């Protein structure tokens, strides 16, 4: 059969499918990632601003924490979503440096965009970036300083202070660094499970009213009549933790019991009461003075315990119960019939006391304490929530530093040293087209000190030129001096960061950039297309309004 010399058109994809491919698609994806970078780069560093983010329900969040911003941004562009996912992985792995990953990945893409436009193969660019990334990581591991032999607490406090320098609480960093280091050192040093650090938020009061509890504290649970008659303070009490409901059970739906006489009915009722009384009697005989249960403790049990000077709390949250078990040495019981002395926990002091407008139960002086609680105070809920996010970053930094006690100087010093090294290596040892890729990556690393200067209102061009000169002279720890608006030896100034943060940030940023460069075709089904989605072709640089539906700084509501 002849078609007049023309090849017939074969339709493979469903009608309405949007298919974009080629060099223009890669550039479109790069521009989308630059729009995400533009949103968060203003939050970098000690003088970075905060973002006010409003979700579709009108809930407001004020933050400069990169992981929180990435989570709250409703990114619809598929390539830009890849960038946000990899940034979140940095938060999960290290706990800090999320903003740096996004800023660095965006800058790497910006630097290699001209190569894409010039027709250089994506695979050549990716190969060059991976080589540069590996060299950068090796250089960081070569220059990092091991602090294992120094005063551990002093080192950890300096690292926590650097992590807090860009946060809302940096004015109170001395107060909170001690709290963070105490919290991490109170954990089991083998697994360092940060989930055993409880954080409780109570509005009202000043930041300095926040408490560190070497034990467990949780908000008073729902209580029945008779609760106020119970004692609220004990010395060396025995603690029993239950997963038992101490309440009279109502009859099952549609249950049927046939009785011949009233006395038989009375026997059934008496049996129900006898069951719960046997449970309560067993708990009383165990010698426990504090009874906690994940399930409800009803009014009958509450009054029974009050008459015998025993404190009880039902409906205790699972995470709080787990931390009580870790701290007191108790074990959770699912029956009341066989409670032995080894099943009970203890603490030096139990007390219920008022914190702001809430009443809290405190277990302090626990013998097996491998957990602690931070009770945060502040004027507004958004403010306390940001304090919690800041402390989480500092806790994760301290945790990683205990495991890997290698540090580098912050304030752009590490990035400038690696950049100078890569420039020199590319000039001397790389002769083909990858030389330009490695030099582009080296230039992209300078975005960190440049953005730190821009956010602080410094002359970025002048300071970067001075930093380049210092690093060529061999001053490897020269970085931005935020106090005197200049440059300084940031290792001597105790602007320290774990080397793991830098290594992970570079690896994650390059991974994100390579992933985006390797995608040169996007196929979008009509049904799954977002009604507000951005056009796939020719996305102009900085078009954040069309790439993201989340409202960040300067983003109009759609």
XYZ file of C-alpha atoms in Angstrom:
558
model
C 0.000 0.000 0.000
C 1.402 3.381 -0.943
C 1.062 6.584 1.052
C 2.414 8.834 -1.676
C 5.958 8.749 -0.280
C 4.888 10.100 3.119
C 5.272 8.267 6.427
C 1.869 7.845 8.113
C 1.299 9.557 11.475
C 0.963 7.014 14.278
C -0.743 8.279 17.421
C 0.644 6.497 20.499
C -0.311 8.814 23.339
C -3.836 9.775 24.290
C -5.201 12.956 22.739
C -4.574 15.958 24.980
C -1.296 14.612 26.426
C 1.265 17.394 26.830
C 4.651 16.240 25.566
C 7.613 18.601 25.965
C 11.162 17.607 25.134
C 14.609 18.718 24.074
C 16.923 21.482 25.169
C 14.052 23.901 25.808
C 12.565 21.472 28.326
C 15.824 21.282 30.319
C 16.073 25.085 30.391
C 12.422 25.290 31.493
C 13.155 22.892 34.379
C 16.236 24.903 35.382
C 14.192 28.115 35.432
C 11.577 26.447 37.637
C 14.265 25.431 40.142
C 15.682 28.977 40.116
C 12.215 30.222 41.083
C 12.294 27.939 44.144
C 15.818 29.133 44.947
C 14.714 32.779 44.732
C 12.055 32.088 47.361
C 14.376 30.676 50.034
C 17.771 32.322 49.429
C 16.765 35.426 51.382
C 16.524 33.302 54.555
C 20.176 32.148 54.507
C 22.573 33.124 57.268
C 22.429 35.037 60.561
C 20.844 38.075 58.916
C 18.423 36.173 56.681
C 14.800 37.273 56.719
C 11.767 35.191 57.653
C 8.999 34.012 55.347
C 5.341 34.453 56.207
C 3.560 31.501 54.635
C -0.211 31.148 54.454
C -1.848 27.855 53.494
C -5.236 27.358 51.829
C -6.934 27.277 55.265
C -5.455 30.631 56.239
C -3.014 29.154 58.774
C 0.056 31.365 59.131
C 3.623 30.144 59.600
C 6.546 32.510 60.163
C 9.853 30.726 59.598
C 13.287 30.830 58.027
C 13.838 27.093 58.420
C 14.509 25.683 54.951
C 12.926 22.287 55.662
C 9.696 23.930 56.852
C 9.568 26.224 53.817
C 10.081 23.270 51.466
C 7.316 21.361 53.213
C 4.819 24.231 53.106
C 5.456 25.337 49.516
C 2.834 23.786 47.263
C 5.135 23.226 44.294
C 3.304 22.083 41.152
C 6.162 22.051 38.650
C 7.417 18.426 38.522
C 11.118 19.308 38.165
C 11.005 21.862 40.960
C 9.334 19.261 43.162
C 12.404 17.051 42.712
C 14.518 19.856 44.195
C 12.255 20.204 47.235
C 12.274 16.434 47.843
C 16.080 16.249 47.818
C 16.251 19.269 50.137
C 13.988 17.446 52.596
C 16.340 14.470 52.511
C 19.091 16.781 53.829
C 16.867 17.633 56.798
C 16.157 13.956 57.457
C 19.815 12.935 57.205
C 21.619 15.824 58.916
C 18.908 18.111 60.300
C 20.431 21.389 59.069
C 21.681 22.941 55.823
C 18.429 22.559 53.881
C 18.474 26.156 52.648
C 22.097 25.725 51.567
C 21.160 22.686 49.456
C 18.449 24.604 47.579
C 20.599 27.717 47.100
C 23.622 25.697 45.954
C 21.632 23.421 43.632
C 19.945 26.452 42.045
C 23.286 28.195 41.542
C 24.868 25.096 39.981
C 21.976 24.892 37.510
C 22.272 28.613 36.806
C 26.005 28.290 36.051
C 25.597 25.307 33.691
C 22.544 26.737 31.906
C 24.778 28.499 29.370
C 26.356 25.139 28.465
C 22.911 23.632 27.890
C 21.982 26.601 25.702
C 25.237 26.173 23.770
C 24.301 22.582 22.947
C 26.671 20.727 25.306
C 25.326 17.254 26.073
C 23.674 16.891 29.474
C 25.691 13.753 30.141
C 28.965 15.661 29.702
C 27.765 18.289 32.195
C 26.585 15.627 34.673
C 29.902 13.785 34.463
C 31.797 17.024 35.137
C 29.558 17.935 38.101
C 29.933 14.506 39.689
C 33.713 14.692 39.353
C 33.783 18.195 40.862
C 31.491 17.078 43.695
C 33.749 14.163 44.600
C 36.811 16.411 44.590
C 35.019 18.950 46.795
C 34.056 16.255 49.325
C 37.629 14.933 49.389
C 38.963 18.451 49.972
C 36.555 19.034 52.902
C 37.580 15.739 54.499
C 41.222 16.731 54.031
C 40.987 20.148 55.695
C 38.443 19.376 58.450
C 39.617 19.587 62.078
C 39.069 16.680 64.468
C 37.825 17.828 67.891
C 37.729 14.401 69.589
C 40.528 15.306 72.020
C 39.158 18.734 72.958
C 36.557 19.598 75.600
C 33.458 17.879 74.199
C 30.840 20.051 75.904
C 32.591 23.271 74.881
C 32.851 22.117 71.259
C 29.213 21.021 71.113
C 28.018 24.343 72.543
C 29.955 26.256 69.876
C 28.459 24.075 67.131
C 24.949 24.552 68.529
C 25.519 28.329 68.737
C 26.529 28.429 65.050
C 23.424 26.426 64.098
C 21.269 28.924 66.017
C 22.988 32.016 64.607
C 20.546 32.229 61.705
C 17.481 31.496 63.830
C 14.963 33.551 65.725
C 16.556 32.629 69.060
C 20.128 33.730 68.285
C 19.894 36.548 70.869
C 19.327 33.892 73.539
C 21.758 31.395 72.036
C 23.858 31.115 75.222
C 20.769 30.048 77.191
C 19.565 27.556 74.594
C 22.944 26.050 73.612
C 23.401 24.739 77.156
C 19.859 23.338 77.053
C 20.456 21.613 73.691
C 23.792 20.067 74.709
C 22.352 18.873 78.044
C 19.417 17.339 76.155
C 21.575 15.375 73.692
C 24.075 14.246 76.335
C 21.198 12.909 78.474
C 20.315 10.384 75.734
C 21.722 6.894 75.355
C 25.042 7.660 73.642
C 24.881 4.473 71.574
C 21.765 5.277 69.555
C 21.142 9.006 70.307
C 17.422 8.775 69.501
C 16.343 12.443 69.329
C 12.670 11.367 69.535
C 13.247 10.741 73.250
C 13.752 14.495 73.705
C 10.219 15.658 74.477
C 9.290 19.212 73.513
C 6.286 20.818 75.225
C 5.040 24.278 74.255
C 3.303 26.592 76.733
C 2.289 30.063 75.576
C 2.995 32.973 77.867
C 6.133 34.104 79.661
C 9.542 34.928 78.220
C 11.998 32.712 76.343
C 14.211 32.547 79.434
C 11.336 30.914 81.330
C 11.853 27.772 79.235
C 12.812 24.708 81.281
C 15.125 21.759 80.829
C 13.750 18.731 82.692
C 16.179 15.859 83.229
C 13.352 13.370 83.100
C 9.812 13.530 81.777
C 7.160 16.231 81.848
C 3.769 16.137 80.178
C 0.543 18.074 80.370
C -2.064 16.952 82.925
C -4.352 14.447 81.246
C -8.147 14.346 81.243
C -9.266 13.591 84.797
C -12.460 12.500 86.546
C -14.058 13.505 89.835
C -11.837 12.694 92.791
C -8.653 13.725 91.014
C -8.160 16.827 93.161
C -8.167 14.692 96.321
C -5.087 12.800 95.133
C -1.630 13.844 96.403
C 0.370 15.836 93.834
C 3.895 15.306 95.114
C 5.960 12.247 96.089
C 9.533 11.467 97.102
C 10.952 8.254 95.583
C 7.579 6.901 94.423
C 7.058 3.566 92.698
C 5.627 4.089 89.195
C 3.489 1.563 87.318
C 2.757 1.982 83.589
C -0.295 0.236 82.193
C -2.040 -0.450 78.945
C -5.249 -1.313 80.819
C -8.640 0.403 80.946
C -9.686 0.992 84.556
C -13.309 1.820 83.924
C -16.625 0.039 84.279
C -17.428 -1.402 80.881
C -20.828 -0.713 79.398
C -22.704 -3.719 78.017
C -21.991 -4.673 74.446
C -24.497 -3.563 71.825
C -27.274 -6.128 71.290
C -25.906 -8.305 74.104
C -28.569 -10.527 75.616
C -28.475 -12.133 79.072
C -31.445 -14.269 80.146
C -32.086 -14.399 83.891
C -34.822 -16.082 85.875
C -34.523 -14.084 89.090
C -33.488 -10.598 90.192
C -30.688 -12.126 92.281
C -29.100 -13.535 89.129
C -29.075 -10.073 87.543
C -27.545 -8.685 90.718
C -24.844 -11.353 90.533
C -23.907 -10.201 87.016
C -23.668 -6.560 88.142
C -21.635 -7.544 91.199
C -19.272 -9.558 88.995
C -18.567 -6.516 86.834
C -17.758 -4.443 89.905
C -15.679 -7.231 91.382
C -13.524 -7.426 88.223
C -12.510 -3.781 88.408
C -12.072 -3.860 92.193
C -9.722 -6.831 91.836
C -7.630 -4.799 89.366
C -7.529 -1.783 91.685
C -6.688 -3.910 94.704
C -3.810 -5.560 92.817
C -2.394 -2.137 91.886
C -2.689 -0.946 95.495
C -0.879 -4.063 96.802
C 1.955 -3.568 94.286
C 3.088 -0.546 96.295
C 2.873 1.856 93.343
C 2.181 5.495 94.227
C 1.909 6.758 90.632
C -0.360 4.871 88.208
C -0.199 5.784 84.520
C -2.212 4.211 81.712
C -2.498 4.725 77.970
C -6.223 3.922 78.300
C -8.891 5.755 80.361
C -8.934 5.593 84.163
C -12.561 6.202 85.165
C -14.155 8.042 88.078
C -14.486 4.902 90.235
C -10.751 4.139 89.935
C -9.814 7.797 90.417
C -11.749 7.974 93.689
C -10.372 4.602 94.814
C -6.796 5.800 94.286
C -7.504 9.156 95.976
C -8.722 7.359 99.128
C -5.412 5.474 99.273
C -3.104 8.442 98.528
C -2.199 7.227 95.033
C -1.825 9.505 91.991
C -3.239 8.312 88.656
C -3.356 9.630 85.094
C -5.191 7.966 82.208
C -5.056 8.561 78.465
C -1.326 9.303 78.560
C 0.033 9.815 75.025
C 2.104 6.941 73.652
C 5.278 9.002 73.182
C 5.036 10.405 76.730
C 4.486 6.902 78.132
C 7.495 5.611 76.193
C 9.679 8.328 77.671
C 8.400 7.595 81.214
C 9.340 3.937 80.686
C 12.832 4.929 79.483
C 13.360 7.340 82.392
C 11.953 5.398 85.353
C 12.896 1.882 84.295
C 9.288 0.658 84.415
C 7.781 -1.756 81.912
C 4.317 -1.405 80.399
C 1.853 -3.965 81.796
C -1.230 -5.185 79.952
C -2.701 -6.882 83.028
C -3.007 -6.000 86.705
C -2.902 -9.561 88.026
C 0.826 -10.244 88.078
C 2.717 -7.017 88.786
C 6.108 -7.746 90.336
C 8.584 -5.288 91.925
C 10.868 -5.442 88.861
C 7.991 -4.191 86.687
C 7.800 -0.914 88.640
C 9.849 2.182 87.933
C 10.944 4.963 90.236
C 12.180 8.552 90.319
C 13.573 10.845 92.992
C 10.733 13.300 92.825
C 7.270 13.386 91.243
C 5.227 16.577 91.258
C 2.335 18.182 89.478
C 2.847 21.905 89.158
C 1.612 24.904 87.222
C 3.473 26.110 84.104
C 1.807 29.226 82.679
C -1.841 28.368 82.138
C -1.241 24.584 82.153
C -0.606 21.969 84.823
C 2.257 19.560 84.154
C 3.324 16.248 85.682
C 7.080 16.139 86.343
C 9.211 13.014 86.843
C 12.669 14.221 87.894
C 15.847 12.571 89.116
C 15.171 9.358 87.216
C 17.809 6.634 87.736
C 17.616 5.258 84.202
C 17.137 8.662 82.574
C 17.860 8.285 78.882
C 15.346 10.934 77.991
C 14.601 14.555 78.818
C 11.985 17.226 78.202
C 12.227 20.814 76.993
C 9.349 23.034 78.132
C 9.333 26.058 75.813
C 7.746 29.388 76.734
C 7.026 32.395 74.540
C 4.508 35.057 73.673
C 2.772 33.548 70.646
C 2.193 30.084 69.207
C 4.000 30.889 65.930
C 6.971 32.181 67.915
C 7.238 29.040 70.065
C 6.811 26.817 66.991
C 9.780 28.557 65.325
C 11.822 28.136 68.531
C 11.055 24.409 68.408
C 12.222 24.193 64.765
C 15.411 26.078 65.651
C 16.160 23.760 68.564
C 15.535 20.718 66.355
C 18.258 21.888 63.935
C 20.695 22.503 66.803
C 19.905 19.119 68.408
C 20.541 17.309 65.122
C 23.843 19.168 64.641
C 25.028 18.241 68.144
C 23.920 14.630 67.625
C 25.911 14.338 64.374
C 28.922 16.051 65.940
C 29.059 13.476 68.744
C 29.211 10.676 66.188
C 31.631 12.450 63.824
C 33.692 15.045 65.691
C 35.095 16.700 62.533
C 34.418 20.405 62.055
C 35.009 23.138 59.479
C 34.660 26.907 59.699
C 31.332 28.415 58.642
C 30.512 31.845 57.224
C 31.452 30.800 53.680
C 35.052 29.873 54.613
C 34.740 26.203 53.657
C 33.002 26.960 50.338
C 35.591 29.577 49.355
C 38.490 27.193 50.107
C 36.932 24.392 48.038
C 36.147 26.868 45.239
C 39.773 28.113 45.139
C 41.026 24.512 45.116
C 38.737 23.512 42.212
C 39.690 26.590 40.173
C 43.378 25.775 40.588
C 42.871 22.100 39.792
C 40.831 22.825 36.652
C 43.461 25.260 35.328
C 46.362 22.840 35.869
C 45.012 19.329 35.396
C 41.889 19.380 33.190
C 42.390 20.151 29.515
C 39.132 19.228 27.782
C 35.556 20.495 27.980
C 35.069 19.301 31.580
C 37.393 22.088 32.672
C 34.632 24.621 32.092
C 32.116 22.477 34.015
C 34.402 22.147 37.057
C 35.118 25.900 37.015
C 31.367 26.582 36.779
C 30.802 24.410 39.863
C 33.637 26.209 41.668
C 32.009 29.545 40.857
C 28.617 28.251 42.040
C 30.082 27.487 45.490
C 30.710 31.217 45.958
C 26.951 31.783 46.126
C 26.966 30.880 49.845
C 29.272 33.721 51.045
C 27.748 36.076 48.441
C 24.215 35.404 49.662
C 25.317 35.732 53.291
C 26.699 39.190 52.457
C 23.600 40.224 50.484
C 21.264 39.202 53.315
C 23.384 41.099 55.839
C 23.490 44.225 53.652
C 27.262 44.012 53.074
C 29.153 44.824 49.866
C 29.295 41.275 48.482
C 31.655 42.063 45.579
C 34.262 43.671 47.832
C 34.160 40.951 50.495
C 34.295 38.130 47.938
C 37.336 39.686 46.253
C 39.090 39.943 49.614
C 38.165 36.340 50.433
C 39.592 35.118 47.104
C 42.883 36.881 47.870
C 43.068 35.411 51.400
C 42.395 31.870 50.204
C 45.035 32.142 47.481
C 47.479 33.169 50.228
C 46.648 29.947 52.090
C 44.320 31.296 54.797
C 41.892 28.391 54.471
C 39.471 29.497 57.207
C 38.919 33.076 56.008
C 35.174 33.754 55.956
C 32.618 36.524 56.281
C 32.882 38.483 59.551
C 29.348 39.556 60.438
C 30.395 41.558 63.498
C 32.832 43.923 61.796
C 31.509 43.709 58.197
C 34.656 42.244 56.725
C 36.587 39.004 56.708
C 38.058 37.019 59.598
C 39.437 33.613 60.558
C 36.154 31.927 61.412
C 37.828 28.911 63.021
C 39.415 31.221 65.605
C 36.080 33.054 65.966
C 34.320 29.761 66.806
C 31.999 29.870 63.792
C 31.998 26.094 63.528
C 29.930 23.583 61.602
C 30.212 19.779 61.367
C 31.983 18.769 58.166
C 29.145 16.266 57.612
C 26.726 19.153 56.969
C 28.926 20.561 54.200
C 29.597 17.171 52.630
C 25.923 16.234 52.594
C 24.864 19.656 51.286
C 27.263 19.461 48.315
C 26.319 15.864 47.518
C 22.572 16.562 47.743
C 22.817 19.752 45.658
C 24.796 18.024 42.893
C 22.441 15.044 42.983
C 19.467 17.377 42.518
C 21.189 19.278 39.689
C 22.192 16.068 37.852
C 18.696 14.637 38.192
C 17.126 17.769 36.702
C 19.703 17.951 33.883
C 19.078 14.315 32.972
C 15.365 14.927 32.314
C 14.861 16.202 28.755
C 11.254 15.123 28.221
C 8.090 15.599 30.238
C 4.868 13.774 29.398
C 1.770 14.998 31.183
C -1.596 13.261 30.965
C -4.626 15.494 30.498
C -6.439 14.062 33.544
C -3.541 14.637 35.917
C -2.733 18.137 34.695
C -3.034 20.720 37.455
C -5.591 23.441 36.651
C -3.138 26.090 37.823
C -0.039 24.342 36.472
C 2.724 26.298 34.759
C 3.206 26.167 31.001
C 5.874 23.597 30.184
C 7.534 25.528 27.382
C 9.439 28.745 27.722
C 9.032 29.337 31.452
C 10.641 32.752 31.995
C 13.331 33.074 34.695
C 12.023 33.984 38.147
C 8.404 33.146 37.367
C 7.766 32.011 40.919
C 4.093 32.930 40.793
C 3.465 30.342 38.094
C 5.712 27.653 39.513
C 4.422 27.649 43.080
C 0.981 28.027 44.501
C 2.348 28.468 48.027
C 2.553 32.093 49.092
C 6.042 33.028 50.222
C 7.586 36.469 50.460
C 6.331 38.727 47.691
C 4.069 36.063 46.199
C 0.507 37.175 45.431
C -2.336 34.883 46.341
C -3.829 33.180 43.353
